mmCIF file of C-alpha atoms and ligand atoms in Angstrom:
data_model
loop_
_atom_site.group_PDB
_atom_site.id
_atom_site.type_symbol
_atom_site.label_atom_id
_atom_site.label_comp_id
_atom_site.label_asym_id
_atom_site.label_seq_id
_atom_site.Cartn_x
_atom_site.Cartn_y
_atom_site.Cartn_z
ATOM 1 C CA MET Q 1 11.132 15.184 2.109
ATOM 2 C CA ARG Q 2 11.115 15.401 -1.698
ATOM 3 C CA LYS Q 3 7.284 13.798 -2.270
ATOM 4 C CA LYS Q 4 7.411 10.827 -4.390
ATOM 5 C CA VAL Q 5 5.876 11.168 -7.774
ATOM 6 C CA ILE Q 6 4.795 8.250 -9.987
ATOM 7 C CA ALA Q 7 3.982 8.113 -13.121
ATOM 8 C CA GLY Q 8 1.892 6.132 -15.930
ATOM 9 C CA ASN Q 9 3.390 6.826 -19.561
ATOM 10 C CA TRP Q 10 0.469 4.401 -21.114
ATOM 11 C CA LYS Q 11 2.532 5.202 -24.645
ATOM 12 C CA MET Q 12 0.319 4.522 -27.653
ATOM 13 C CA ASN Q 13 -2.212 2.065 -25.906
ATOM 14 C CA ASN Q 14 -5.552 2.965 -24.566
ATOM 15 C CA ASP Q 15 -8.701 3.732 -26.842
ATOM 16 C CA ILE Q 16 -11.655 5.596 -25.242
ATOM 17 C CA VAL Q 17 -13.557 2.426 -24.020
ATOM 18 C CA GLN Q 18 -10.111 0.907 -22.718
ATOM 19 C CA THR Q 19 -9.288 4.733 -21.105
ATOM 20 C CA THR Q 20 -12.728 4.579 -19.304
ATOM 21 C CA GLU Q 21 -12.026 1.313 -18.192
ATOM 22 C CA LEU Q 22 -8.794 2.078 -16.663
ATOM 23 C CA ILE Q 23 -9.463 5.781 -15.087
ATOM 24 C CA ASN Q 24 -12.253 4.249 -13.527
ATOM 25 C CA GLY Q 25 -10.070 1.759 -11.777
ATOM 26 C CA LEU Q 26 -7.430 3.509 -10.593
ATOM 27 C CA LYS Q 27 -10.195 5.782 -9.013
ATOM 28 C CA SER Q 28 -11.846 2.578 -7.171
ATOM 29 C CA LEU Q 29 -8.291 1.681 -6.440
ATOM 30 C CA ILE Q 30 -6.377 4.983 -5.596
ATOM 31 C CA VAL Q 31 -8.412 6.829 -2.839
ATOM 32 C CA SER Q 32 -5.765 8.253 -0.935
ATOM 33 C CA ALA Q 33 -2.067 8.052 -1.744
ATOM 34 C CA ASN Q 34 1.101 9.488 -0.046
ATOM 35 C CA ALA Q 35 2.662 9.924 -3.631
ATOM 36 C CA GLU Q 36 1.829 11.979 -6.840
ATOM 37 C CA VAL Q 37 -0.061 10.202 -8.972
ATOM 38 C CA ILE Q 38 -0.013 11.217 -12.771
ATOM 39 C CA VAL Q 39 -1.152 9.254 -15.761
ATOM 40 C CA CYS Q 40 -0.122 10.241 -19.419
ATOM 41 C CA PRO Q 41 -2.604 8.884 -21.946
ATOM 42 C CA PRO Q 42 -2.054 9.460 -25.386
ATOM 43 C CA TYR Q 43 -3.408 12.724 -27.047
ATOM 44 C CA THR Q 44 -6.796 10.966 -28.092
ATOM 45 C CA SER Q 45 -7.630 9.942 -24.633
ATOM 46 C CA LEU Q 46 -6.726 13.257 -22.851
ATOM 47 C CA ALA Q 47 -9.975 14.770 -23.130
ATOM 48 C CA THR Q 48 -11.951 11.515 -21.492
ATOM 49 C CA ALA Q 49 -9.459 11.422 -19.124
ATOM 50 C CA GLN Q 50 -10.028 14.865 -18.021
ATOM 51 C CA GLN Q 51 -13.730 14.402 -17.325
ATOM 52 C CA LEU Q 52 -13.235 11.121 -15.741
ATOM 53 C CA LEU Q 53 -10.597 12.893 -13.516
ATOM 54 C CA VAL Q 54 -12.415 15.383 -11.854
ATOM 55 C CA ASN Q 55 -12.290 15.877 -8.678
ATOM 56 C CA SER Q 56 -9.789 13.056 -7.993
ATOM 57 C CA SER Q 57 -6.553 14.089 -7.030
ATOM 58 C CA ILE Q 58 -4.915 11.447 -9.827
ATOM 59 C CA LYS Q 59 -3.330 14.388 -12.043
ATOM 60 C CA LEU Q 60 -3.207 14.099 -15.787
ATOM 61 C CA GLY Q 61 -0.181 14.460 -18.236
ATOM 62 C CA ALA Q 62 0.709 14.151 -22.179
ATOM 63 C CA GLN Q 63 3.630 12.045 -24.029
ATOM 64 C CA ASP Q 64 4.606 14.574 -25.918
ATOM 65 C CA VAL Q 65 4.197 18.661 -27.214
ATOM 66 C CA SER Q 66 5.220 20.376 -30.345
ATOM 67 C CA LEU Q 67 7.907 22.809 -30.341
ATOM 68 C CA TYR Q 68 5.798 24.886 -31.963
ATOM 69 C CA ASP Q 69 2.456 27.501 -30.885
ATOM 70 C CA ASN Q 70 0.124 27.030 -33.827
ATOM 71 C CA GLY Q 71 -0.083 26.628 -37.510
ATOM 72 C CA ALA Q 72 0.696 24.596 -40.197
ATOM 73 C CA TYR Q 73 2.326 21.521 -38.093
ATOM 74 C CA THR Q 74 0.234 18.653 -39.424
ATOM 75 C CA GLY Q 75 -0.382 15.973 -36.468
ATOM 76 C CA GLU Q 76 1.545 18.349 -33.623
ATOM 77 C CA VAL Q 77 -0.224 19.220 -30.714
ATOM 78 C CA SER Q 78 0.771 22.401 -28.831
ATOM 79 C CA VAL Q 79 1.364 23.116 -25.147
ATOM 80 C CA SER Q 80 -1.621 25.530 -25.042
ATOM 81 C CA MET Q 81 -3.701 22.868 -26.486
ATOM 82 C CA LEU Q 82 -2.688 20.432 -23.537
ATOM 83 C CA LYS Q 83 -3.270 22.734 -20.735
ATOM 84 C CA SER Q 84 -7.040 23.525 -22.199
ATOM 85 C CA VAL Q 85 -7.283 19.724 -21.899
ATOM 86 C CA GLY Q 86 -6.151 19.426 -18.268
ATOM 87 C CA CYS Q 87 -2.834 18.822 -18.139
ATOM 88 C CA SER Q 88 -0.765 18.957 -15.449
ATOM 89 C CA TYR Q 89 2.861 17.556 -16.371
ATOM 90 C CA VAL Q 90 4.183 16.887 -20.003
ATOM 91 C CA ILE Q 91 6.568 13.692 -20.830
ATOM 92 C CA VAL Q 92 9.583 15.144 -23.145
ATOM 93 C CA GLY Q 93 12.473 13.706 -24.510
ATOM 94 C CA HIS Q 94 11.867 10.035 -23.549
ATOM 95 C CA SER Q 95 14.463 7.592 -25.143
ATOM 96 C CA GLU Q 96 11.723 6.192 -27.842
ATOM 97 C CA ARG Q 97 11.094 10.170 -28.847
ATOM 98 C CA ARG Q 98 14.547 10.311 -29.447
ATOM 99 C CA GLN Q 99 15.184 6.899 -30.595
ATOM 100 C CA TYR Q 100 12.224 7.142 -33.498
ATOM 101 C CA HIS Q 101 12.137 10.656 -34.110
ATOM 102 C CA HIS Q 102 15.529 11.841 -33.387
ATOM 103 C CA GLU Q 103 15.103 14.163 -30.783
ATOM 104 C CA THR Q 104 17.815 15.735 -29.302
ATOM 105 C CA ASN Q 105 19.010 17.298 -26.442
ATOM 106 C CA GLU Q 106 18.743 20.749 -27.599
ATOM 107 C CA ILE Q 107 15.049 19.870 -28.685
ATOM 108 C CA ILE Q 108 13.907 18.612 -25.283
ATOM 109 C CA ASN Q 109 15.296 21.483 -23.776
ATOM 110 C CA GLN Q 110 13.475 23.637 -26.126
ATOM 111 C CA LYS Q 111 10.254 21.551 -25.109
ATOM 112 C CA ALA Q 112 10.939 21.999 -21.281
ATOM 113 C CA LYS Q 113 10.792 25.612 -21.648
ATOM 114 C CA LYS Q 114 7.698 25.515 -23.542
ATOM 115 C CA VAL Q 115 6.130 23.542 -21.285
ATOM 116 C CA LEU Q 116 7.055 25.512 -18.376
ATOM 117 C CA ALA Q 117 6.336 28.902 -20.263
ATOM 118 C CA GLY Q 118 2.944 27.274 -20.528
ATOM 119 C CA GLY Q 119 2.131 26.802 -17.062
ATOM 120 C CA MET Q 120 2.856 23.168 -16.801
ATOM 121 C CA LEU Q 121 5.812 20.813 -15.544
ATOM 122 C CA PRO Q 122 7.996 18.845 -17.811
ATOM 123 C CA ILE Q 123 8.972 15.133 -16.988
ATOM 124 C CA ILE Q 124 12.415 15.373 -18.829
ATOM 125 C CA CYS Q 125 14.196 11.876 -19.761
ATOM 126 C CA VAL Q 126 17.529 10.909 -19.882
ATOM 127 C CA GLY Q 127 19.164 7.443 -19.470
ATOM 128 C CA GLU Q 128 21.890 5.425 -21.395
ATOM 129 C CA THR Q 129 21.784 2.683 -23.815
ATOM 130 C CA LEU Q 130 23.386 -0.872 -23.050
ATOM 131 C CA GLU Q 131 26.248 -0.110 -25.256
ATOM 132 C CA GLU Q 132 26.882 3.124 -23.522
ATOM 133 C CA ARG Q 133 26.717 1.243 -20.151
ATOM 134 C CA GLU Q 134 28.754 -1.497 -21.403
ATOM 135 C CA LYS Q 135 31.362 0.966 -22.468
ATOM 136 C CA ASN Q 136 31.576 2.364 -18.797
ATOM 137 C CA ILE Q 137 30.411 5.709 -20.402
ATOM 138 C CA THR Q 138 26.995 6.293 -18.390
ATOM 139 C CA ASP Q 139 28.134 8.917 -16.461
ATOM 140 C CA GLN Q 140 29.226 10.802 -19.127
ATOM 141 C CA VAL Q 141 26.288 10.327 -21.310
ATOM 142 C CA LEU Q 142 24.213 11.343 -18.346
ATOM 143 C CA THR Q 143 26.156 14.569 -17.536
ATOM 144 C CA THR Q 144 25.744 15.653 -21.307
ATOM 145 C CA GLN Q 145 22.391 14.513 -21.124
ATOM 146 C CA VAL Q 146 21.529 16.571 -18.048
ATOM 147 C CA LYS Q 147 23.589 19.600 -19.026
ATOM 148 C CA GLY Q 148 21.746 19.930 -22.438
ATOM 149 C CA VAL Q 149 18.208 19.298 -21.691
ATOM 150 C CA LEU Q 150 17.957 21.797 -18.698
ATOM 151 C CA ALA Q 151 20.270 24.373 -20.553
ATOM 152 C CA GLY Q 152 19.382 28.255 -19.743
ATOM 153 C CA LEU Q 153 16.192 26.612 -17.289
ATOM 154 C CA SER Q 154 16.267 28.975 -13.913
ATOM 155 C CA ALA Q 155 16.759 27.384 -10.796
ATOM 156 C CA VAL Q 156 12.996 27.978 -9.828
ATOM 157 C CA ASP Q 157 12.226 26.042 -13.113
ATOM 158 C CA VAL Q 158 14.415 23.274 -12.475
ATOM 159 C CA GLU Q 159 13.163 22.587 -8.715
ATOM 160 C CA ARG Q 160 9.962 22.567 -10.259
ATOM 161 C CA SER Q 161 10.247 20.195 -13.104
ATOM 162 C CA ILE Q 162 10.996 16.182 -12.716
ATOM 163 C CA VAL Q 163 13.613 14.292 -14.588
ATOM 164 C CA ALA Q 164 13.316 11.005 -14.825
ATOM 165 C CA TYR Q 165 16.028 8.429 -15.146
ATOM 166 C CA GLU Q 166 15.372 5.687 -17.778
ATOM 167 C CA PRO Q 167 18.089 3.331 -18.885
ATOM 168 C CA VAL Q 168 17.213 2.140 -22.516
ATOM 169 C CA TRP Q 169 18.231 -1.496 -21.759
ATOM 170 C CA ALA Q 170 15.677 -1.406 -18.448
ATOM 171 C CA ILE Q 171 12.504 0.025 -20.618
ATOM 172 C CA GLY Q 172 10.538 -2.621 -21.993
ATOM 173 C CA THR Q 173 12.931 -5.748 -21.374
ATOM 174 C CA GLY Q 174 11.660 -6.536 -18.213
ATOM 175 C CA LYS Q 175 15.696 -6.151 -16.895
ATOM 176 C CA THR Q 176 15.020 -3.223 -14.374
ATOM 177 C CA ALA Q 177 18.164 -2.067 -12.896
ATOM 178 C CA THR Q 178 19.165 -2.676 -9.628
ATOM 179 C CA LYS Q 179 19.037 -0.625 -6.710
ATOM 180 C CA GLU Q 180 22.310 0.410 -6.866
ATOM 181 C CA GLN Q 181 22.728 1.019 -10.771
ATOM 182 C CA ALA Q 182 19.310 3.166 -10.031
ATOM 183 C CA GLU Q 183 21.029 4.922 -6.946
ATOM 184 C CA GLU Q 184 24.068 5.655 -8.794
ATOM 185 C CA ALA Q 185 22.922 7.159 -11.612
ATOM 186 C CA HIS Q 186 20.118 9.136 -9.632
ATOM 187 C CA LYS Q 187 22.935 10.509 -7.986
ATOM 188 C CA VAL Q 188 24.910 11.289 -11.009
ATOM 189 C CA ILE Q 189 22.270 13.372 -12.017
ATOM 190 C CA ARG Q 190 21.477 14.991 -8.666
ATOM 191 C CA ASN Q 191 25.185 16.068 -8.558
ATOM 192 C CA VAL Q 192 25.108 17.693 -12.078
ATOM 193 C CA ILE Q 193 22.061 19.786 -10.731
ATOM 194 C CA THR Q 194 24.142 20.760 -7.745
ATOM 195 C CA GLN Q 195 27.362 22.085 -10.197
ATOM 196 C CA LEU Q 196 24.845 23.433 -12.410
ATOM 197 C CA TYR Q 197 22.632 25.354 -9.580
ATOM 198 C CA SER Q 198 23.074 24.619 -5.852
ATOM 199 C CA THR Q 199 22.783 21.964 -3.880
ATOM 200 C CA ALA Q 200 19.405 23.613 -2.293
ATOM 201 C CA VAL Q 201 18.320 23.455 -5.877
ATOM 202 C CA SER Q 202 19.037 19.746 -6.338
ATOM 203 C CA GLU Q 203 17.849 18.633 -3.088
ATOM 204 C CA LYS Q 204 14.411 19.852 -4.512
ATOM 205 C CA VAL Q 205 14.261 18.441 -7.863
ATOM 206 C CA VAL Q 206 12.302 15.109 -8.145
ATOM 207 C CA ILE Q 207 13.959 12.172 -9.758
ATOM 208 C CA GLN Q 208 11.904 9.762 -11.112
ATOM 209 C CA TYR Q 209 13.629 5.560 -11.893
ATOM 210 C CA GLY Q 210 12.157 4.177 -15.343
ATOM 211 C CA GLY Q 211 12.255 1.322 -16.791
ATOM 212 C CA SER Q 212 10.609 -2.580 -16.228
ATOM 213 C CA VAL Q 213 8.903 -1.146 -12.746
ATOM 214 C CA LYS Q 214 6.386 -3.475 -10.926
ATOM 215 C CA GLY Q 215 4.840 -4.031 -7.906
ATOM 216 C CA ASP Q 216 7.537 -6.689 -6.989
ATOM 217 C CA ASN Q 217 10.375 -4.210 -7.800
ATOM 218 C CA ALA Q 218 9.113 -0.541 -6.697
ATOM 219 C CA LYS Q 219 9.491 -0.897 -2.953
ATOM 220 C CA GLU Q 220 13.582 -1.644 -3.052
ATOM 221 C CA LEU Q 221 13.498 0.753 -5.943
ATOM 222 C CA LEU Q 222 11.561 3.495 -3.778
ATOM 223 C CA SER Q 223 13.390 3.339 -0.792
ATOM 224 C CA GLN Q 224 16.363 4.554 -2.449
ATOM 225 C CA PRO Q 225 18.026 7.945 -1.077
ATOM 226 C CA ASN Q 226 17.653 9.603 -4.257
ATOM 227 C CA ILE Q 227 14.895 7.529 -6.152
ATOM 228 C CA ASP Q 228 11.916 10.000 -5.952
ATOM 229 C CA GLY Q 229 9.363 8.468 -7.943
ATOM 230 C CA ALA Q 230 8.363 5.658 -10.426
ATOM 231 C CA LEU Q 231 7.749 6.424 -14.369
ATOM 232 C CA VAL Q 232 6.125 3.570 -15.489
ATOM 233 C CA GLY Q 233 5.104 1.743 -18.735
ATOM 234 C CA GLY Q 234 3.717 -1.831 -18.937
ATOM 235 C CA ALA Q 235 2.659 -2.109 -15.789
ATOM 236 C CA CYS Q 236 0.298 1.145 -15.325
ATOM 237 C CA LEU Q 237 -1.744 -0.190 -18.468
ATOM 238 C CA LYS Q 238 -3.436 -2.535 -15.837
ATOM 239 C CA ALA Q 239 -5.042 -0.669 -13.010
ATOM 240 C CA ASP Q 240 -4.311 -3.198 -10.157
ATOM 241 C CA SER Q 241 -0.193 -3.216 -11.263
ATOM 242 C CA PHE Q 242 -0.265 0.461 -11.117
ATOM 243 C CA ALA Q 243 -1.880 1.195 -7.608
ATOM 244 C CA SER Q 244 0.443 -2.021 -6.351
ATOM 245 C CA ILE Q 245 3.227 0.583 -7.563
ATOM 246 C CA ILE Q 246 1.895 3.391 -5.565
ATOM 247 C CA THR Q 247 1.504 1.550 -2.679
ATOM 248 C CA ALA Q 248 4.816 0.853 -2.521
ATOM 249 C CA ALA Q 249 5.608 5.077 -2.029
HETATM 250 P P1 LIG W 1 8.453 -0.243 -18.880
HETATM 251 O O1 LIG W 1 8.039 0.239 -17.459
HETATM 252 O O2 LIG W 1 7.439 -0.885 -19.739
HETATM 253 O O3 LIG W 1 9.804 -1.073 -19.080
HETATM 254 O O4 LIG W 1 8.307 1.105 -19.649
HETATM 255 C C1 LIG W 1 9.364 2.572 -18.858
HETATM 256 C C2 LIG W 1 8.799 3.628 -19.400
HETATM 257 O O5 LIG W 1 9.572 3.954 -21.082
HETATM 258 C C3 LIG W 1 7.898 4.711 -19.315
HETATM 259 O O6 LIG W 1 8.420 5.842 -19.872
#
């Protein structure tokens, strides 16, 4: 049985005061969750979040990481810096990074490897655009992305990694994939991992769905056999709405 994993991607939201309020709110609402719960605040809030999460089962994640270890890379944050601030997870390859920062499958693959080598776990994002879905090439797009982002990863590392299926057209639009659309895409992703590794490996990989997940649609999405969790944007910014998704899991 795969464990359900619910992660909140705060994106570029919440200063220190808001971070404190949100984390304290979550701690009071999520006392015992069956799911693994992860929060991914912006870099500037990680240290505050880490302190507030001492003695909590809620895990800390970052939203991105540098490809480099240290040196003259203005504005970048390294794997070891994230590790030292208490991160256990790092989101890599979010579609907003692909779109606004021109991240390719190759870059995302390198970042995933760095995260794993640094003792953390990557949440590796894939997903098709609306144009690609309308052209009926979703399966090919997902296959290419999964092969690209996992290239050269060992079976052990793949088993420990999380893949997040986030259809670009469902992100921040209020348009959720239907449970059938999401389940179908998750099956495609799991089949690619089976082909690349084995059934034993693919059966262990947690595949999250992301894209307008809310308290009222979480249950039907999360009840699909291949949907093992959620990567939540907008609805993770309020403690009660994030908690309702965790309860649904
Ligand atoms: P929304 O939940 O706001 O659609 O965002 C999803 C997302 O991009 C999470 O990484």
